[in-house]
Tab-separated table of C-alpha atoms in Angstrom:
chain	number	residue	atom	x	y	z
A	1	MET	CA	35.323	94.541	24.501
A	2	SER	CA	38.670	93.173	25.544
A	3	LEU	CA	40.215	91.321	28.140
A	4	ILE	CA	43.624	91.221	29.531
A	5	PHE	CA	45.081	87.776	30.305
A	6	ASN	CA	48.422	86.296	31.498
A	7	LYS	CA	50.555	84.911	28.762
A	8	SER	CA	50.511	81.702	31.073
A	9	ASP	CA	46.711	81.592	30.828
A	10	THR	CA	46.769	80.529	27.373
A	11	PHE	CA	48.881	78.817	24.482
A	12	THR	CA	50.380	81.296	22.161
A	13	GLY	CA	52.607	80.107	18.992
A	14	LYS	CA	55.821	81.294	20.906
A	15	THR	CA	54.940	79.061	23.923
A	16	LEU	CA	53.954	76.109	21.715
A	17	LEU	CA	57.532	76.300	20.076
A	18	GLN	CA	59.277	76.772	23.281
A	19	ASP	CA	57.123	73.728	24.780
A	20	LYS	CA	58.259	71.693	21.673
A	21	ALA	CA	54.968	69.917	22.251
A	22	VAL	CA	54.612	69.206	18.470
A	23	PHE	CA	57.608	66.890	18.828
A	24	ILE	CA	55.604	64.631	20.922
A	25	PHE	CA	53.573	63.781	18.207
A	26	ALA	CA	56.386	63.665	15.856
A	27	GLY	CA	57.919	60.864	18.313
A	28	LEU	CA	54.623	59.033	17.888
A	29	ALA	CA	54.652	58.965	14.178
A	30	ALA	CA	58.384	57.550	14.529
A	31	MET	CA	56.773	54.985	16.766
A	32	THR	CA	54.175	54.162	14.314
A	33	ALA	CA	56.669	52.896	11.618
A	34	ALA	CA	59.040	51.287	14.560
A	35	ALA	CA	56.153	49.337	15.948
A	36	GLY	CA	55.119	48.036	12.498
A	37	PHE	CA	58.680	46.185	12.739
A	38	PHE	CA	58.933	45.507	16.409
A	39	GLY	CA	55.529	45.489	18.062
A	40	ASN	CA	53.182	42.646	18.194
A	41	ASP	CA	49.188	43.231	17.663
A	42	TYR	CA	48.717	43.097	21.538
A	43	GLN	CA	51.099	45.796	21.969
A	44	LEU	CA	49.686	47.701	19.175
A	45	ARG	CA	46.144	47.747	20.227
A	46	PHE	CA	47.387	48.761	23.942
A	47	LEU	CA	49.075	51.683	22.348
A	48	ALA	CA	46.011	52.535	20.503
A	49	GLU	CA	43.752	52.653	23.641
A	50	ILE	CA	46.474	54.937	25.321
A	51	LEU	CA	46.091	57.382	22.468
A	52	ILE	CA	42.258	56.894	22.396
A	53	PHE	CA	41.891	57.882	26.117
A	54	GLY	CA	44.760	60.518	25.917
A	55	THR	CA	42.368	61.932	23.396
A	56	ALA	CA	39.211	61.627	25.665
A	57	VAL	CA	41.457	63.215	28.710
A	58	LEU	CA	42.522	65.802	26.393
A	59	SER	CA	38.918	66.751	25.987
A	60	LEU	CA	38.593	66.967	29.665
A	61	ASP	CA	41.411	69.219	30.049
A	62	LEU	CA	39.444	72.139	27.973
A	63	LEU	CA	37.093	72.230	30.786
A	64	VAL	CA	39.308	71.616	33.698
A	65	GLY	CA	42.450	73.369	32.935
A	66	PHE	CA	40.896	76.549	30.901
A	67	GLY	CA	37.428	76.652	32.353
A	68	GLY	CA	37.629	75.392	35.857
A	69	LEU	CA	34.961	73.031	35.166
A	70	VAL	CA	35.701	69.703	37.144
A	71	SER	CA	32.952	67.164	35.392
A	72	LEU	CA	32.447	63.526	36.775
A	73	GLY	CA	30.129	63.032	33.692
A	74	HIS	CA	32.802	62.977	31.103
A	75	ALA	CA	32.538	59.535	30.598
A	76	MET	CA	28.938	59.894	29.184
A	77	PHE	CA	30.136	61.666	26.169
A	78	PHE	CA	32.861	58.969	25.587
A	79	GLY	CA	31.015	56.037	26.255
A	80	GLY	CA	27.752	57.153	24.992
A	81	ALA	CA	29.654	58.010	21.378
A	82	ALA	CA	31.134	54.415	21.786
A	83	TYR	CA	27.835	52.868	22.020
A	84	ALA	CA	26.353	54.914	19.098
A	85	ALA	CA	29.228	54.007	17.060
A	86	ALA	CA	29.004	50.329	17.937
A	87	LEU	CA	25.202	50.435	17.097
A	88	VAL	CA	25.771	51.856	13.881
A	89	ALA	CA	28.438	49.531	12.841
A	90	GLN	CA	26.200	46.683	13.695
A	91	ILE	CA	23.787	48.014	11.213
A	92	PHE	CA	25.461	49.590	8.472
A	93	GLY	CA	29.020	48.486	9.100
A	94	ALA	CA	32.077	49.994	10.412
A	95	ASP	CA	33.386	52.666	7.803
A	96	LEU	CA	35.855	54.698	9.611
A	97	PHE	CA	34.723	58.338	8.693
A	98	VAL	CA	31.069	57.424	9.764
A	99	MET	CA	31.972	55.972	12.987
A	100	LEU	CA	34.162	59.177	13.609
A	101	ALA	CA	31.024	61.395	12.678
A	102	THR	CA	28.604	59.347	14.523
A	103	GLY	CA	30.691	59.478	17.875
A	104	THR	CA	31.594	63.229	17.336
A	105	ILE	CA	27.874	64.244	16.734
A	106	ALA	CA	26.582	61.766	19.434
A	107	GLY	CA	29.392	63.005	22.282
A	108	ALA	CA	28.387	66.899	20.942
A	109	VAL	CA	24.713	66.158	21.368
A	110	LEU	CA	25.249	64.550	24.928
A	111	ALA	CA	27.180	67.505	26.054
A	112	LEU	CA	24.722	69.810	24.857
A	113	ILE	CA	21.999	68.260	26.778
A	114	MET	CA	24.293	67.956	29.908
A	115	GLY	CA	24.874	71.582	29.456
A	116	ILE	CA	21.450	72.681	29.350
A	117	VAL	CA	20.977	71.019	32.768
A	118	VAL	CA	24.340	72.138	34.802
A	119	MET	CA	25.842	74.853	33.074
A	120	ARG	CA	24.268	77.469	35.301
A	121	THR	CA	25.762	76.016	38.164
A	122	ILE	CA	29.676	76.360	39.605
A	123	ALA	CA	32.281	74.478	41.392
A	124	LEU	CA	30.614	71.813	43.588
A	125	PHE	CA	27.268	72.111	42.191
A	126	PHE	CA	28.395	71.751	38.559
A	127	LEU	CA	30.656	68.499	39.834
A	128	ILE	CA	27.446	67.029	41.472
A	129	LEU	CA	25.122	67.668	38.646
A	130	SER	CA	27.544	66.308	36.079
A	131	LEU	CA	27.736	63.277	38.092
A	132	ILE	CA	24.193	62.890	38.243
A	133	VAL	CA	23.479	63.502	34.605
A	134	GLY	CA	25.955	61.139	33.620
A	135	GLN	CA	24.895	58.140	35.777
A	136	ILE	CA	21.308	58.781	34.331
A	137	GLY	CA	22.979	58.069	31.194
A	138	TRP	CA	24.600	54.643	32.972
A	139	GLU	CA	21.431	53.662	33.983
A	140	ILE	CA	19.689	53.881	30.609
A	141	ILE	CA	22.393	52.024	28.732
A	142	PHE	CA	22.445	49.424	31.691
A	143	ASN	CA	18.935	48.871	31.674
A	144	TRP	CA	18.148	49.132	28.131
A	145	ARG	CA	19.225	45.692	27.302
A	146	ASP	CA	17.595	45.046	23.879
A	147	VAL	CA	19.361	47.734	22.413
A	148	THR	CA	22.628	47.919	24.405
A	149	GLY	CA	23.045	44.549	25.592
A	150	GLY	CA	22.617	45.759	29.137
A	151	ALA	CA	25.421	44.278	31.543
A	152	ASP	CA	27.019	41.890	28.685
A	153	GLY	CA	27.519	45.023	26.529
A	154	LEU	CA	27.869	44.743	22.832
A	155	ARG	CA	30.377	42.033	21.161
A	156	GLY	CA	31.318	40.801	17.910
A	157	LEU	CA	31.489	44.128	16.248
A	158	PRO	CA	32.497	44.025	12.474
A	159	PRO	CA	36.093	45.408	11.906
A	160	LEU	CA	36.982	48.958	11.197
A	161	THR	CA	37.243	49.765	7.662
A	162	LEU	CA	38.452	52.561	5.300
A	163	HIS	CA	36.575	53.031	2.089
A	164	LEU	CA	39.084	54.711	-0.597
A	165	GLY	CA	36.748	54.122	-3.658
A	166	PHE	CA	38.917	51.837	-5.509
A	167	ALA	CA	39.536	49.735	-2.548
A	168	THR	CA	38.632	48.944	0.839
A	169	LEU	CA	41.067	48.748	3.736
A	170	GLU	CA	40.429	46.662	7.026
A	171	LEU	CA	41.578	48.510	10.146
A	172	ASN	CA	41.152	45.815	12.590
A	173	SER	CA	45.120	44.998	12.992
A	174	GLY	CA	46.773	46.611	15.755
A	175	LEU	CA	48.949	48.621	13.689
A	176	GLY	CA	45.912	50.154	11.486
A	177	LEU	CA	44.195	51.027	14.779
A	178	PHE	CA	47.187	52.679	16.245
A	179	ALA	CA	47.715	54.711	13.258
A	180	VAL	CA	44.414	55.920	13.221
A	181	ALA	CA	44.265	56.770	16.756
A	182	LEU	CA	47.348	58.489	16.485
A	183	GLY	CA	46.110	60.706	13.581
A	184	LEU	CA	42.882	61.364	15.727
A	185	GLY	CA	45.157	62.589	18.526
A	186	LEU	CA	46.882	64.864	16.388
A	187	ILE	CA	43.855	66.439	14.796
A	188	CYS	CA	42.155	66.890	18.042
A	189	TRP	CA	45.409	68.315	19.605
A	190	LEU	CA	45.498	70.594	17.018
A	191	ALA	CA	42.018	71.434	17.201
A	192	ALA	CA	42.110	72.044	20.893
A	193	VAL	CA	45.019	74.444	20.802
A	194	SER	CA	43.415	76.609	18.113
A	195	PHE	CA	40.169	76.522	20.333
A	196	VAL	CA	42.147	77.807	23.215
A	197	ASN	CA	44.127	80.441	21.047
A	198	ALA	CA	40.542	81.570	19.548
A	199	PRO	CA	38.680	84.409	21.316
A	200	ILE	CA	36.185	81.856	22.898
A	201	GLY	CA	38.991	79.779	24.344
A	202	ARG	CA	40.392	83.275	25.841
A	203	ALA	CA	36.916	84.228	27.294
A	204	LEU	CA	36.766	80.857	28.488
A	205	VAL	CA	39.961	81.338	30.763
A	206	GLY	CA	38.136	84.484	31.881
A	207	THR	CA	35.152	82.720	33.426
A	208	ARG	CA	37.744	80.757	35.338
A	209	GLU	CA	39.519	83.574	37.254
A	210	ARG	CA	37.464	86.758	36.260
A	211	VAL	CA	33.829	85.940	36.549
A	212	LEU	CA	32.882	89.319	37.882
A	213	ARG	CA	34.856	91.582	35.079
A	214	MET	CA	33.490	88.912	32.399
A	215	ASN	CA	30.073	89.650	33.691
A	216	ALA	CA	30.632	93.579	34.003
A	217	LEU	CA	31.896	93.547	30.366
A	218	GLY	CA	29.126	91.723	29.400
A	219	TYR	CA	29.739	88.383	28.466
A	220	ARG	CA	27.359	85.733	28.709
A	221	ILE	CA	29.320	83.031	30.898
A	222	PRO	CA	26.898	80.199	30.776
A	223	ARG	CA	26.914	80.223	27.006
A	224	ILE	CA	30.623	80.495	26.687
A	225	ARG	CA	30.759	77.273	29.103
A	226	LEU	CA	28.251	75.860	26.886
A	227	MET	CA	30.427	76.291	23.804
A	228	ALA	CA	33.499	74.853	25.705
A	229	LEU	CA	31.471	71.793	26.932
A	230	VAL	CA	29.971	70.869	23.589
A	231	VAL	CA	33.589	71.128	21.802
A	232	SER	CA	34.738	69.079	24.620
A	233	GLY	CA	32.142	66.490	24.310
A	234	ALA	CA	32.684	66.314	20.360
A	235	ILE	CA	36.420	65.430	21.001
A	236	ALA	CA	35.724	62.699	23.564
A	237	GLY	CA	33.191	61.639	21.257
A	238	ALA	CA	35.419	61.109	18.434
A	239	ALA	CA	37.875	59.052	20.926
A	240	GLY	CA	35.152	57.047	21.913
A	241	SER	CA	34.020	55.985	18.635
A	242	LEU	CA	37.267	54.368	18.276
A	243	PHE	CA	36.993	52.412	21.487
A	244	PRO	CA	34.741	49.601	20.663
A	245	PHE	CA	37.052	48.334	17.825
A	246	VAL	CA	40.171	48.115	19.977
A	247	ASN	CA	38.923	44.915	21.591
A	248	GLN	CA	35.744	44.424	19.566
A	249	TYR	CA	33.443	45.043	22.509
A	250	ILE	CA	31.978	47.981	24.568
A	251	GLY	CA	30.418	47.633	27.835
A	252	PRO	CA	28.536	49.771	30.474
A	253	ASN	CA	31.659	50.423	32.727
A	254	THR	CA	32.691	52.865	30.048
A	255	VAL	CA	29.880	55.046	30.879
A	256	HIS	CA	30.202	54.698	34.590
A	257	TRP	CA	31.280	57.595	36.729
A	258	THR	CA	34.353	55.541	37.655
A	259	THR	CA	35.781	56.207	33.824
A	260	SER	CA	35.385	59.731	34.216
A	261	ALA	CA	37.373	59.705	37.698
A	262	MET	CA	39.983	57.583	35.998
A	263	MET	CA	40.025	60.380	33.321
A	264	ILE	CA	40.662	62.844	36.136
A	265	ILE	CA	43.572	60.931	37.562
A	266	MET	CA	44.981	60.827	34.088
A	267	LEU	CA	45.035	64.425	33.671
A	268	VAL	CA	46.107	65.490	37.090
A	269	ILE	CA	49.367	62.840	36.678
A	270	GLY	CA	49.789	64.164	33.068
A	271	GLY	CA	49.475	68.005	34.031
A	272	VAL	CA	46.251	69.955	34.074
A	273	GLY	CA	46.179	72.758	31.424
A	274	SER	CA	49.028	71.354	29.421
A	275	LEU	CA	46.795	69.642	26.789
A	276	TYR	CA	49.536	66.943	25.948
A	277	GLY	CA	50.034	66.241	29.270
A	278	ALA	CA	46.780	64.106	28.940
A	279	PHE	CA	48.553	61.468	26.517
A	280	ILE	CA	51.107	61.133	29.221
A	281	GLY	CA	49.025	60.899	32.013
A	282	ALA	CA	47.038	58.086	29.869
A	283	ALA	CA	50.177	56.331	29.239
A	284	VAL	CA	51.079	56.160	32.723
A	285	TYR	CA	47.904	55.123	34.214
A	286	LEU	CA	47.127	52.623	31.368
A	287	GLY	CA	50.686	51.372	31.839
A	288	ILE	CA	50.632	50.537	35.606
A	289	GLN	CA	47.311	49.079	35.006
A	290	ASN	CA	48.716	46.644	32.204
A	291	TYR	CA	51.783	45.654	33.884
A	292	VAL	CA	51.056	45.603	37.746
A	293	SER	CA	47.993	43.817	37.022
A	294	SER	CA	49.765	40.825	35.319
A	295	TYR	CA	51.332	40.675	39.228
A	296	THR	CA	48.534	41.564	41.417
A	297	ASP	CA	44.898	42.425	41.199
A	298	ARG	CA	45.642	45.548	43.672
A	299	TRP	CA	47.109	47.479	40.855
A	300	GLN	CA	44.696	50.412	41.983
A	301	LEU	CA	46.998	50.780	45.021
A	302	VAL	CA	50.114	51.532	42.650
A	303	VAL	CA	48.177	53.978	40.731
A	304	GLY	CA	46.861	55.676	44.056
A	305	LEU	CA	50.688	55.745	45.093
A	306	ILE	CA	51.647	57.326	41.899
A	307	PHE	CA	48.721	59.808	42.122
A	308	VAL	CA	49.719	60.947	45.625
A	309	LEU	CA	53.254	61.308	45.076
A	310	THR	CA	52.556	63.330	41.811
A	311	VAL	CA	50.523	65.778	43.759
A	312	MET	CA	53.231	65.851	46.554
A	313	ILE	CA	56.053	66.274	44.347
A	314	MET	CA	54.898	67.618	40.945
A	315	PRO	CA	51.570	69.359	41.930
A	316	LYS	CA	51.044	70.668	38.218
A	317	GLY	CA	51.629	66.960	36.750
A	318	ILE	CA	54.337	65.651	35.021
A	319	VAL	CA	54.783	67.894	32.178
A	320	ALA	CA	55.313	70.849	34.663
A	321	GLY	CA	57.721	68.635	36.789
A	322	VAL	CA	59.988	67.634	33.758
A	323	LYS	CA	59.949	70.948	32.463
A	324	SER	CA	61.181	72.517	35.871
A	325	LEU	CA	64.166	70.092	35.629
A	326	PHE	CA	65.274	71.970	32.328
A	327	THR	CA	64.352	75.517	33.473
A	328	GLY	CA	65.533	75.204	37.028
A	329	ARG	CA	62.420	76.352	38.579
A	330	SER	CA	60.130	74.667	41.065
A	331	SER	CA	57.273	72.452	39.565
A	332	HIS	CA	55.226	74.651	41.836
A	333	ASP	CA	56.071	77.630	39.764
A	334	ALA	CA	56.321	75.858	36.383
């Protein structure tokens, strides 16, 4: 069986070279070295947080940008994995690879559970059911006080460590967390690009735009979407596993649907379907939140204004908008 897809539907090696997306991460790598000299601990932790959320939004882009599935339950993968990593860290210590494995598995399992419930639905029904399932997860975490700390969350987590056999490195500094978050972001971005270029990724695009044809050719659409959801959950979980160690704390709001909505806003600002736009959207959103909130509590109004302007002026996001400046094409067509 074969399908014909437009080149714009999926990533190809040529497109990746043209977009020069890899240079974003090369620039971030250079920032790591520069940050060690010029950035203080707070600034580096903030940059780490941007990269962590960027990775989580990247996972959401797999669903929204390539599968046409908008989820308001994505915070359950991210926050649920964060709680899983924090709980394991309290018992066994916070080894980096153990935390990443815990978060990745937790995110994938939670996505599988959600997928079994919602994956045979489409469009609005998928959105609503993902919200309901995600909020059930939030209710469990909020009320299971003996395990999760309830409304107080989990505090005083051990520092993130990396065991090298001959030595143990503590990664609780801002620079250490930033370097780990950067490495994870790059790995997850490469994994997402590989997934999109694989047959399953091309089939996922088909489920977004050519449902009748996919059914006629014998593709099992719910299974394809479920696989995409599990991969998305695994990436979100990997990002979530690092989040508790940025501030040595994790709270129930991380699992709330408002965090899912925040990720969607980040994605729209950066650019749906661009993958690396997830990091740009996270940087813009968190940058506004961090800067404007120091002057007023109404920073959400500024974010809302930026969101509206982005949709009006650059409906495909900042990535497509900037690209149009160099190609001479309208951002509507970029």
